[in-house]
Coordinates of C-alpha atoms in Angstrom, one line a residue:
Chain A
M280 CA 78.0 35.1 71.0
L281 CA 74.9 33.0 71.3
R282 CA 76.9 29.9 71.9
H283 CA 78.8 31.6 74.7
L284 CA 75.5 32.6 76.3
I285 CA 74.1 29.0 76.1
A286 CA 77.3 27.6 77.6
H287 CA 77.1 30.1 80.3
L288 CA 73.5 29.3 81.1
H289 CA 74.3 25.6 81.3
Q290 CA 77.2 26.3 83.6
L291 CA 75.1 28.4 85.9
L292 CA 72.3 25.9 86.0
H293 CA 74.6 23.1 86.9
T294 CA 76.4 25.1 89.7
S295 CA 73.1 26.3 91.2
S296 CA 71.3 23.0 91.3
T297 CA 73.5 21.0 93.7
T298 CA 70.5 19.8 95.8
S299 CA 68.1 18.8 93.1
P300 CA 69.0 18.6 89.5
T301 CA 65.6 19.2 88.3
S302 CA 64.8 22.4 90.2
P303 CA 67.2 25.2 89.9
S304 CA 67.3 28.0 92.5
S305 CA 64.3 30.3 92.9
S306 CA 65.8 33.3 91.2
F307 CA 68.2 33.3 88.3
I308 CA 70.1 36.3 87.2
L309 CA 72.2 36.5 84.1
Q310 CA 75.8 37.3 85.0
S311 CA 76.7 40.7 83.7
S312 CA 80.3 39.8 83.3
S313 CA 79.8 38.1 80.0
L314 CA 77.4 40.8 78.8
H315 CA 79.6 43.8 79.0
N316 CA 79.6 44.0 75.2
H317 CA 75.9 44.4 75.1
P318 CA 74.7 47.2 77.3
R319 CA 71.1 46.7 76.2
W320 CA 70.8 43.3 78.0
S321 CA 68.9 43.7 81.2
F322 CA 68.7 41.6 84.3
L323 CA 65.9 39.1 84.1
D324 CA 64.2 37.7 87.1
I325 CA 62.7 34.4 86.3
D326 CA 60.3 32.4 88.5
D327 CA 60.5 28.9 89.9
N328 CA 61.3 26.0 87.6
S329 CA 61.3 28.3 84.7
V330 CA 64.2 26.7 82.9
D331 CA 62.0 26.3 79.9
D332 CA 61.3 30.1 79.9
C333 CA 65.0 30.7 79.8
C334 CA 65.6 28.3 77.0
G335 CA 62.6 29.7 75.2
L336 CA 64.0 33.2 75.5
V337 CA 67.3 32.1 74.2
M338 CA 65.6 30.3 71.3
A339 CA 63.6 33.4 70.5
A340 CA 66.7 35.5 70.5
G341 CA 68.3 33.0 68.2
K342 CA 65.3 32.8 65.9
S343 CA 65.0 36.5 65.3
G344 CA 68.6 36.5 64.2
N345 CA 69.8 39.1 66.6
L346 CA 70.6 38.9 70.3
R347 CA 67.7 41.1 71.4
M348 CA 66.6 40.2 74.8
V349 CA 62.9 39.9 75.2
E350 CA 61.3 42.2 77.8
P351 CA 59.5 40.6 80.7
L352 CA 55.9 39.9 79.6
K353 CA 53.7 42.9 79.9
H354 CA 50.7 41.0 81.1
P355 CA 51.8 38.8 84.0
S356 CA 48.3 37.9 84.7
T357 CA 48.1 35.9 81.5
K358 CA 51.2 33.9 82.3
K359 CA 50.0 30.7 83.9
P360 CA 51.8 29.6 87.1
R361 CA 54.2 26.7 86.5
R362 CA 52.3 24.6 89.1
D363 CA 49.6 24.1 86.6
Q364 CA 51.8 22.0 84.5
S365 CA 49.8 19.0 85.6
R366 CA 47.1 20.2 83.2
G367 CA 49.3 19.2 80.3
K368 CA 51.9 20.5 78.0
S369 CA 49.9 23.2 76.4
S370 CA 49.5 25.3 79.6
G371 CA 53.2 25.0 80.3
R372 CA 54.0 26.2 76.9
S373 CA 51.7 29.3 76.9
S374 CA 54.2 31.7 78.2
M375 CA 56.9 30.5 75.9
T376 CA 54.5 30.6 72.9
E377 CA 53.4 34.1 73.8
V378 CA 57.0 35.2 74.0
M379 CA 57.8 33.6 70.6
E380 CA 54.6 35.1 69.0
Q381 CA 55.6 38.5 70.0
Q382 CA 58.6 38.1 67.8
I383 CA 57.1 36.4 64.8
W384 CA 54.9 39.1 63.2
K385 CA 57.2 42.0 63.9
D386 CA 58.8 42.0 60.5
F387 CA 55.7 41.0 58.5
P388 CA 55.8 43.0 55.3
E389 CA 53.6 46.1 55.1
D390 CA 51.8 44.9 52.0
L391 CA 50.7 41.7 53.6
I392 CA 49.6 43.6 56.8
E393 CA 47.3 45.6 54.5
A394 CA 45.9 42.5 53.0
V395 CA 45.1 41.2 56.5
I396 CA 43.5 44.5 57.6
A397 CA 41.4 44.5 54.4
R398 CA 39.9 41.2 55.6
L399 CA 38.9 42.4 59.1
P400 CA 35.2 43.0 59.8
I401 CA 34.3 46.5 58.9
A402 CA 33.7 47.7 62.5
T403 CA 37.0 46.1 63.6
F404 CA 38.8 48.2 61.0
F405 CA 37.4 51.4 62.5
R406 CA 38.6 50.3 65.9
F407 CA 42.1 49.5 64.7
R408 CA 42.4 53.0 63.2
S409 CA 43.6 53.8 66.7
V410 CA 46.7 51.5 66.3
C411 CA 48.9 54.1 64.6
W412 CA 48.8 57.0 62.1
R413 CA 49.6 54.7 59.2
W414 CA 46.6 52.5 59.8
N415 CA 44.4 55.5 60.2
S416 CA 45.3 56.8 56.8
L417 CA 44.9 53.5 55.0
L418 CA 41.5 54.8 53.6
N419 CA 43.5 57.1 51.3
S420 CA 46.0 54.4 50.2
P421 CA 45.6 53.1 46.7
S422 CA 47.3 49.8 47.6
F423 CA 44.9 49.3 50.5
S424 CA 42.0 50.1 48.1
Q425 CA 43.2 47.4 45.8
H426 CA 43.2 44.9 48.6
C427 CA 39.7 45.9 49.6
A428 CA 38.5 45.5 46.1
Q429 CA 39.5 41.8 46.2
V430 CA 37.5 41.1 49.4
Q431 CA 34.0 39.7 48.7
H432 CA 31.6 40.7 51.4
A433 CA 28.9 38.1 51.6
N434 CA 26.1 40.4 52.5
P435 CA 25.2 44.1 51.8
W436 CA 24.7 46.4 54.8
F437 CA 21.6 48.6 55.2
Y438 CA 21.4 52.3 55.8
I439 CA 18.2 53.5 57.3
I440 CA 16.5 56.7 58.5
T441 CA 14.2 56.4 61.4
Q442 CA 11.0 58.4 61.9
E443 CA 12.1 59.5 65.3
R444 CA 15.5 60.9 64.3
A445 CA 15.0 61.8 60.6
N446 CA 18.3 63.7 60.2
S447 CA 20.7 60.9 61.3
G448 CA 20.9 57.4 60.1
A449 CA 21.7 53.9 61.4
M450 CA 23.4 51.0 59.7
Y451 CA 22.8 47.3 60.0
D452 CA 25.3 44.5 59.4
P453 CA 23.3 41.3 58.7
S454 CA 26.3 39.0 59.0
I455 CA 26.5 39.6 62.7
K456 CA 23.0 41.0 63.2
K457 CA 24.2 44.3 64.6
W458 CA 23.0 47.9 64.4
Y459 CA 25.5 50.7 64.4
H460 CA 24.7 54.3 65.1
P461 CA 27.6 56.5 63.9
T462 CA 28.2 59.2 66.4
V463 CA 29.3 61.8 63.8
S464 CA 26.6 61.9 61.2
A465 CA 28.1 61.7 57.7
L466 CA 25.6 64.2 56.4
P467 CA 24.8 67.8 57.1
S468 CA 22.5 67.5 60.1
K469 CA 20.2 70.4 59.3
L470 CA 18.8 68.7 56.2
I471 CA 16.5 65.8 56.0
L472 CA 17.8 63.4 53.4
F473 CA 16.3 60.2 52.1
P474 CA 18.5 57.3 50.8
V475 CA 17.1 56.5 47.3
A476 CA 19.7 54.4 45.6
S477 CA 23.1 52.9 46.0
A478 CA 26.0 51.5 43.9
G479 CA 29.7 50.8 44.4
G480 CA 29.6 51.3 48.2
L481 CA 28.1 54.7 47.9
V482 CA 24.5 55.8 48.8
C483 CA 22.6 58.5 46.9
F484 CA 20.4 60.8 49.0
L485 CA 17.6 63.1 47.9
E486 CA 16.7 66.1 50.0
I487 CA 13.2 66.1 51.3
G488 CA 12.1 68.9 49.0
Q489 CA 13.5 66.8 46.1
R490 CA 15.8 69.5 45.1
N491 CA 19.4 68.5 45.8
F492 CA 21.2 65.2 45.6
F493 CA 24.0 64.0 47.9
V494 CA 26.3 61.1 47.6
C495 CA 27.9 59.5 50.6
N496 CA 29.9 56.5 51.8
P497 CA 28.1 55.8 55.1
L498 CA 31.1 54.1 56.6
T499 CA 33.7 56.8 56.2
Q500 CA 31.9 60.2 56.3
S501 CA 33.0 60.8 52.7
F502 CA 30.2 62.8 51.2
K503 CA 29.5 65.2 48.4
E504 CA 26.6 67.5 47.4
L505 CA 26.0 67.1 43.7
P506 CA 25.6 70.3 41.6
A507 CA 22.0 71.4 40.9
R508 CA 20.2 69.7 38.2
S509 CA 20.2 71.6 35.0
V510 CA 16.4 71.2 34.6
K511 CA 14.3 72.9 37.2
V512 CA 11.8 70.2 37.5
W513 CA 9.9 69.8 40.8
S514 CA 7.7 66.9 40.0
P515 CA 8.6 63.7 41.9
V516 CA 11.5 61.7 40.5
A517 CA 12.5 58.1 40.5
V518 CA 16.3 57.6 41.0
G519 CA 18.7 54.9 39.9
M520 CA 22.5 54.5 40.3
T521 CA 25.2 52.5 38.7
A522 CA 28.9 52.0 39.4
N523 CA 31.3 52.3 36.5
G524 CA 33.3 49.3 37.5
N525 CA 34.5 47.2 40.3
L526 CA 37.4 49.4 41.4
T527 CA 36.8 52.3 43.7
G528 CA 37.6 55.5 41.9
A529 CA 36.1 54.2 38.7
G530 CA 33.1 56.5 39.4
Y531 CA 29.3 56.2 39.3
K532 CA 26.3 57.5 37.4
I533 CA 23.0 58.7 38.8
L534 CA 19.8 58.9 36.8
W535 CA 16.5 60.6 37.7
V536 CA 13.3 60.4 35.7
T537 CA 9.9 61.9 36.1
C538 CA 6.5 60.7 35.0
D539 CA 6.6 63.1 32.0
G540 CA 9.6 61.4 30.6
E541 CA 12.1 64.1 31.6
Y542 CA 15.4 62.6 32.7
E543 CA 19.0 63.4 33.4
V544 CA 22.2 61.6 34.1
Y545 CA 25.0 62.6 36.5
D546 CA 28.5 61.5 35.6
S547 CA 30.8 61.5 38.7
M548 CA 33.9 61.6 36.5
R549 CA 32.7 64.7 34.6
K550 CA 31.1 66.0 37.8
S551 CA 28.1 67.2 35.8
W552 CA 24.5 66.4 34.7
S553 CA 23.6 65.9 31.1
R554 CA 20.4 65.4 29.2
P555 CA 21.1 62.5 26.7
G556 CA 17.8 63.0 24.8
N557 CA 14.1 62.2 25.0
M558 CA 12.3 59.1 25.8
P559 CA 11.4 57.1 22.7
V560 CA 8.0 57.7 21.1
G561 CA 7.0 54.1 21.8
I562 CA 6.8 54.7 25.5
K563 CA 3.4 56.2 26.3
L564 CA 3.6 59.2 28.6
P565 CA 2.9 60.1 31.3
L566 CA 4.4 57.1 33.0
A567 CA 2.8 56.1 36.2
L568 CA 6.1 55.4 38.0
N569 CA 5.9 53.5 41.2
F570 CA 7.8 55.8 43.6
K571 CA 7.6 53.5 46.5
S572 CA 9.5 50.9 44.7
Q573 CA 13.3 51.2 44.7
S574 CA 15.0 50.9 41.3
I575 CA 17.4 48.1 40.6
S576 CA 20.5 48.1 38.4
I577 CA 22.0 45.2 36.6
D578 CA 25.3 45.9 34.9
S579 CA 24.7 49.3 33.2
T580 CA 20.9 49.1 33.1
I581 CA 18.5 50.6 35.6
Y582 CA 15.0 49.3 36.0
F583 CA 11.9 51.2 37.3
M584 CA 8.4 49.8 38.0
H585 CA 5.3 51.5 36.8
S586 CA 1.6 50.8 36.7
D587 CA -1.1 51.6 34.2
P588 CA 0.1 49.8 32.2
E589 CA 1.8 47.5 34.7
G590 CA 5.4 46.8 33.9
I591 CA 9.0 48.0 33.9
V592 CA 10.9 50.6 32.0
S593 CA 14.7 50.3 31.7
Y594 CA 17.5 52.7 30.8
D595 CA 20.9 51.4 29.7
I596 CA 23.3 54.1 30.8
A597 CA 26.0 52.8 28.5
T598 CA 23.9 53.0 25.3
G599 CA 21.4 55.6 26.3
V600 CA 18.5 53.4 25.3
W601 CA 15.1 53.2 27.0
K602 CA 13.0 50.1 26.8
Q603 CA 9.6 49.2 28.2
Y604 CA 8.3 45.8 29.2
I605 CA 4.5 45.3 29.8
I606 CA 4.2 42.8 32.6
P607 CA 0.9 42.0 34.4
A608 CA 1.1 42.3 38.1
P609 CA 0.0 39.6 40.4
L610 CA -3.5 40.0 41.8
H611 CA -4.2 41.5 45.2
L612 CA -0.7 42.9 45.3
T613 CA 0.2 45.9 47.5
D614 CA 3.4 47.6 48.8
H615 CA 5.5 46.0 46.1
T616 CA 9.0 46.7 45.0
L617 CA 11.6 45.5 42.6
A618 CA 14.6 43.6 43.8
E619 CA 17.5 41.8 42.1
C620 CA 19.8 38.9 42.8
D621 CA 22.7 37.9 40.5
G622 CA 21.1 39.4 37.5
R623 CA 17.6 38.0 38.2
I624 CA 14.8 40.5 38.4
M625 CA 12.5 39.9 41.4
L626 CA 9.4 41.4 42.9
V627 CA 8.5 41.4 46.5
G628 CA 5.1 42.5 47.8
L629 CA 2.1 41.9 50.1
L630 CA -0.6 39.5 48.9
T631 CA -3.8 40.1 50.7
K632 CA -6.8 37.9 50.1
N633 CA -9.8 38.2 52.4
A634 CA -8.1 38.9 55.7
A635 CA -5.0 36.8 55.1
T636 CA -1.8 38.6 54.3
C637 CA 1.4 37.1 53.2
V638 CA 4.8 38.4 51.9
C639 CA 5.5 36.8 48.5
I640 CA 8.5 36.8 46.2
W641 CA 8.2 36.5 42.4
E642 CA 10.8 36.1 39.7
L643 CA 10.5 37.6 36.3
Q644 CA 10.5 35.0 33.5
K645 CA 12.4 36.8 30.8
M646 CA 11.0 34.7 28.0
T647 CA 7.4 35.2 28.8
L648 CA 7.6 38.4 30.7
L649 CA 5.4 37.1 33.5
W650 CA 6.0 37.1 37.3
K651 CA 6.3 33.6 38.7
E652 CA 5.9 33.1 42.5
V653 CA 9.0 31.5 43.9
D654 CA 8.7 31.9 47.6
R655 CA 6.5 33.1 50.5
M656 CA 7.1 34.1 54.1
P657 CA 6.8 31.1 56.5
N658 CA 3.2 30.5 57.5
E659 CA 3.7 31.0 61.2
W660 CA 4.9 34.5 60.5
C661 CA 2.1 35.2 58.1
L662 CA -0.4 34.3 60.8
D663 CA 0.8 37.3 62.8
L664 CA -0.3 39.5 60.0
Y665 CA -3.8 38.1 59.8
G666 CA -6.6 40.6 59.9
K667 CA -4.3 43.5 60.4
H668 CA -3.8 46.5 58.1
I669 CA -0.2 46.0 57.2
K670 CA 2.2 48.5 55.6
M671 CA 5.3 47.0 54.2
T672 CA 8.4 49.0 53.3
C673 CA 11.4 47.5 51.5
L674 CA 14.6 48.8 53.0
G675 CA 17.0 47.0 50.7
N676 CA 16.6 45.2 47.5
K677 CA 20.0 43.8 46.4
G678 CA 20.4 40.1 47.0
L679 CA 19.4 40.4 50.6
L680 CA 16.0 42.1 51.2
M681 CA 15.1 43.9 54.4
L682 CA 11.4 44.4 55.0
S683 CA 9.6 46.5 57.5
L684 CA 6.1 45.3 58.4
R685 CA 4.1 47.7 60.4
S686 CA 0.6 47.9 61.7
K687 CA -1.0 49.8 64.6
H688 CA 0.6 47.6 67.2
M689 CA 3.3 45.8 65.3
N690 CA 6.7 46.8 64.1
R691 CA 8.6 43.9 62.7
L692 CA 11.8 43.7 60.6
V693 CA 12.8 40.7 58.6
T694 CA 15.5 39.9 56.0
Y695 CA 15.1 37.5 53.1
N696 CA 18.1 36.1 51.3
I697 CA 17.0 35.6 47.7
A698 CA 19.7 33.1 46.8
S699 CA 19.5 30.9 49.9
R700 CA 15.7 31.5 50.4
E701 CA 16.3 32.1 54.1
W702 CA 13.9 34.3 56.2
L703 CA 15.5 35.8 59.3
K704 CA 14.2 38.1 62.0
V705 CA 16.1 41.4 62.5
P706 CA 16.7 42.8 66.0
G707 CA 14.9 46.1 66.5
C708 CA 16.7 49.3 65.9
V709 CA 17.2 51.0 69.2
A710 CA 18.8 54.4 69.5
P711 CA 22.0 54.5 71.6
R712 CA 21.2 55.1 75.2
G713 CA 17.6 54.4 74.4
R714 CA 15.3 51.5 75.0
K715 CA 12.5 51.9 72.5
R716 CA 12.4 50.3 69.1
Q717 CA 12.4 52.9 66.5
S718 CA 10.2 53.0 63.4
I719 CA 12.1 52.9 60.2
A720 CA 11.1 55.4 57.6
C721 CA 13.1 54.3 54.7
G722 CA 16.4 52.7 53.8
T723 CA 18.6 51.2 51.1
A724 CA 21.1 48.4 51.0
F725 CA 24.7 49.2 50.1
H726 CA 27.9 47.1 49.7
P727 CA 30.2 48.1 52.5
C728 CA 33.4 49.5 50.9
L729 CA 35.9 51.2 53.0
T730 CA 37.6 53.0 50.2
A731 CA 34.7 54.2 48.1
V732 CA 34.9 58.0 47.8
A733 CA 31.9 60.2 47.0
Chain B
M62 CA 58.0 9.8 36.0
S63 CA 56.1 6.9 34.5
G64 CA 52.4 6.7 33.5
I65 CA 52.0 10.3 32.6
S66 CA 49.2 11.0 30.1
D67 CA 49.9 13.3 27.1
T68 CA 47.5 15.9 28.5
E69 CA 49.1 16.3 31.9
R70 CA 52.7 17.5 31.8
M71 CA 54.8 17.3 35.0
I72 CA 56.9 20.2 36.2
T73 CA 59.8 19.7 38.7
L74 CA 60.4 22.3 41.4
K75 CA 63.5 22.5 43.6
T76 CA 63.4 24.0 47.1
V77 CA 66.1 25.7 49.0
E78 CA 67.2 22.5 50.6
G79 CA 67.5 20.9 47.1
T80 CA 64.4 18.7 47.5
L81 CA 62.6 18.0 44.2
F82 CA 58.9 18.0 43.8
D83 CA 57.1 16.7 40.7
V84 CA 54.0 18.8 40.1
K85 CA 51.2 18.4 37.6
S86 CA 51.1 21.3 35.2
S87 CA 47.4 21.9 36.1
I88 CA 48.5 22.5 39.8
A89 CA 51.6 24.5 38.7
K90 CA 49.2 26.9 37.1
D91 CA 48.1 28.0 40.6
L92 CA 51.7 28.9 41.4
K93 CA 51.6 32.0 39.3
T94 CA 55.3 32.8 39.7
V95 CA 56.2 29.4 38.4
Q96 CA 53.7 29.7 35.6
A97 CA 55.1 33.0 34.5
F98 CA 58.6 31.4 34.4
I99 CA 57.2 28.6 32.2
D100 CA 55.4 31.0 29.9
D101 CA 58.5 33.1 29.6
S102 CA 60.7 30.2 28.6
D103 CA 61.0 29.7 24.9
D104 CA 61.4 25.9 25.0
D105 CA 59.7 23.3 27.2
V106 CA 61.0 23.4 30.7
T107 CA 62.6 20.1 31.4
S108 CA 65.1 20.8 34.1
P109 CA 64.0 21.5 37.7
I110 CA 62.9 25.0 38.4
P111 CA 64.8 26.4 41.4
L112 CA 62.8 28.2 44.0
P113 CA 65.5 30.1 46.0
N114 CA 63.0 31.5 48.5
V115 CA 60.9 28.5 49.2
F116 CA 61.7 25.8 51.8
T117 CA 60.5 22.2 51.6
R118 CA 58.2 22.4 54.5
E119 CA 56.3 25.3 52.9
L120 CA 56.2 23.9 49.3
S121 CA 54.9 20.6 50.7
R122 CA 52.1 22.4 52.5
I123 CA 51.2 24.5 49.5
L124 CA 51.0 21.5 47.2
D125 CA 49.0 19.6 49.7
Y126 CA 46.5 22.5 49.9
L127 CA 46.3 22.9 46.1
N128 CA 46.0 19.1 45.5
N129 CA 43.1 18.9 48.0
H130 CA 41.3 21.9 46.6
H131 CA 41.6 20.6 43.1
R132 CA 40.1 17.4 44.3
F133 CA 37.2 19.1 46.0
R134 CA 36.4 21.3 43.0
S135 CA 36.5 18.5 40.5
G136 CA 34.1 16.3 42.6
I137 CA 30.4 16.8 42.9
E138 CA 28.2 18.8 45.3
K139 CA 29.0 18.2 48.9
A140 CA 32.6 19.5 48.4
D141 CA 31.9 22.9 50.0
E142 CA 31.5 21.4 53.5
E143 CA 34.5 19.1 53.1
M144 CA 36.6 21.9 51.8
A145 CA 35.6 24.2 54.7
R146 CA 36.5 21.4 57.2
Y147 CA 39.8 20.8 55.4
D148 CA 40.6 24.5 55.5
A149 CA 39.9 24.8 59.2
E150 CA 42.1 21.8 60.0
F151 CA 44.8 23.2 57.8
A152 CA 44.9 26.5 59.6
K153 CA 44.7 24.9 63.0
S154 CA 47.6 22.6 62.3
M155 CA 50.2 25.3 62.1
S156 CA 51.9 27.4 64.7
H157 CA 52.2 31.1 64.2
E158 CA 55.7 30.8 63.0
E159 CA 54.7 28.2 60.4
L160 CA 51.7 30.3 59.4
K161 CA 53.9 33.3 58.7
A162 CA 56.5 31.3 56.8
L163 CA 53.7 29.8 54.7
I164 CA 52.2 33.2 53.9
L165 CA 55.6 34.5 52.8
A166 CA 56.1 31.4 50.6
A167 CA 52.5 31.7 49.1
N168 CA 53.2 35.4 48.5
Y169 CA 56.4 34.7 46.6
L170 CA 54.8 31.9 44.6
N171 CA 51.7 34.1 44.1
V172 CA 49.2 31.4 45.0
K173 CA 46.1 33.7 45.1
D174 CA 43.4 31.6 46.8
L175 CA 45.7 30.2 49.5
L176 CA 47.1 33.6 50.2
E177 CA 43.6 35.0 50.7
F178 CA 42.7 32.2 53.0
L179 CA 45.9 32.6 55.1
N180 CA 45.5 36.4 55.3
Q181 CA 41.9 35.8 56.4
T182 CA 43.2 33.4 59.1
V183 CA 45.5 36.1 60.5
A184 CA 42.6 38.6 60.4
D185 CA 40.5 36.1 62.4
V186 CA 43.3 35.9 65.0
I187 CA 43.4 39.6 65.7
Q188 CA 39.8 40.7 65.0
N189 CA 38.5 40.5 68.6
K190 CA 41.6 41.8 70.2
S191 CA 42.3 45.2 71.7
V192 CA 44.2 47.9 70.0
E193 CA 47.1 47.5 72.4
F194 CA 47.4 43.8 71.6
V195 CA 47.5 44.5 67.9
R196 CA 50.3 47.0 68.4
N197 CA 52.4 44.4 70.3
F198 CA 51.5 41.7 67.7
F199 CA 52.9 43.6 64.8
G200 CA 55.5 45.5 66.8
I201 CA 53.9 48.9 66.0
E202 CA 54.7 52.0 68.0
N203 CA 51.8 54.2 69.1
D204 CA 52.5 57.5 67.4
Y205 CA 49.4 59.3 68.7
T206 CA 49.3 61.8 71.4
P207 CA 46.8 61.0 74.1
E208 CA 44.5 63.8 72.8
E209 CA 44.6 62.5 69.3
E210 CA 43.9 59.0 70.4
E211 CA 40.9 60.2 72.5
K212 CA 39.5 62.2 69.5
L213 CA 39.9 59.2 67.2
R214 CA 38.3 56.9 69.7
N215 CA 35.3 59.2 69.9
E216 CA 34.9 59.5 66.2
N217 CA 34.9 55.7 65.8
E218 CA 33.0 55.1 69.0
W219 CA 30.2 53.4 67.2
A220 CA 32.4 50.5 66.2
F221 CA 33.7 49.8 69.7
N222 CA 30.5 48.3 71.1
G223 CA 30.9 45.0 72.7
V224 CA 34.6 44.4 72.4
E225 CA 37.3 43.8 75.0
Q226 CA 38.5 47.1 76.4
D227 CA 42.1 48.3 75.8

């Protein structure tokens, strides 16, 4: 059938181009006589000199294996006029390539489409949920979840709460330096919740009264209120979180601990809290836990900072063992917090000597249990802090640190990449439809994972 | 097949067109489908392994990619930049039809790294496009009602900032 069509085209071209062999007549209509067997074929009006188009269409039909006629292009504005052929072959081929491209990906296997979607930027994925119902429900698909698990995101995202709007959060993507303000808040809006820890793409929130815990995937609105703690303890708690494995659905564990050595572990698979035991006798109580420092987790161990004596306590969730490390803190240190990068334990804090303030980074030397300074904020930036009373808050301590530096007239945000030692400025967080930079109260880093479920 | 060291065996692969390719066993390991075939065979594989779904053009490109990547990885530091440049050129040199054919071949042969790279390339093509473009691209029908589409758009509004409109 195709051969007949091509022969027919050649015939028509020759008969219509009596005056000039290279420029066929202005309009070219496929004769319906040869097409009576295929009622789906439609008349096609083709512009000047568009012999190539015609052949392209025939080729496309041939390539796709069936004689499906391609519809006229939907976006005529993108089709370049043939007169522009002087620009070179590429512009002449644009309409033909577009036509061919429309055919190429139409029978691309579903499984591979999922692999492509899993590699889109996170925000793009949410846009493309509007493509069709199937793409919208990918978040519940185990096969899609597996594809997502194989994608390595270079940087964590940050979830923060601002002081101006304490009951809704904002998210920052450092790869493209963009703030997002989800329109539907993932969390119950009447409560004020503070992000205190994160693991496996999920963020753990603690209610302002320190009573109830919530777990949420900031990207997908999936959230859960955890059952009440079995111990009615209202003293301040430090919180840590670990993921059970790399796959979503493997579950997570949350640990809280107080200065008196009381602690409990929540197991998401069992959906319950348990009290594994008491702190070992060797750890002197009460512990002066540093509540402003976020905890870190490396494999199954969670680390907390304390002072008096200065050091770190750790709890291995897998073995249930507490350990304590006495580590002298650097002098003149304030606003410090633990951080981690590829299994390395770090410390970030403000060093103030006389009137000069600088942000410094230390790494824990495991053999000697001493902090060793490994980096400082660039001098030019430190000069801006000179003589001011600075408050620093760490908004994310996993691999990429986000630091908020505030004084009476200054509100600055920076990120520090521990591995690459790069300091970058962060654009201010501005509310949607607003202009003013907001003050960030607290935040945590989290690994963006579309399929993590609370 | 002369000059082969004892440590590096050669595997022969045969494409649809009947072309034979001699491949070092260290490279063949990256073709997981082929490696599984070798592992499953009781004796040493001496005759050419037929690949009924793979054409010469695709196998040639795949082996090119693997050979280059092995070379980059075995060298010293600077390889990351060179590798990135090679990858960019590799992706650019193909038309969409060739890209798709290569993905299907890499999928069949289970060449993990290459497949990830190619899928990422397609993702890069569509990432800044409109929803309508993506529907046309994959030949997907819009099965939302206008109300559903509006509601979905509002829910995901935060992600739409700064992108070409539908």
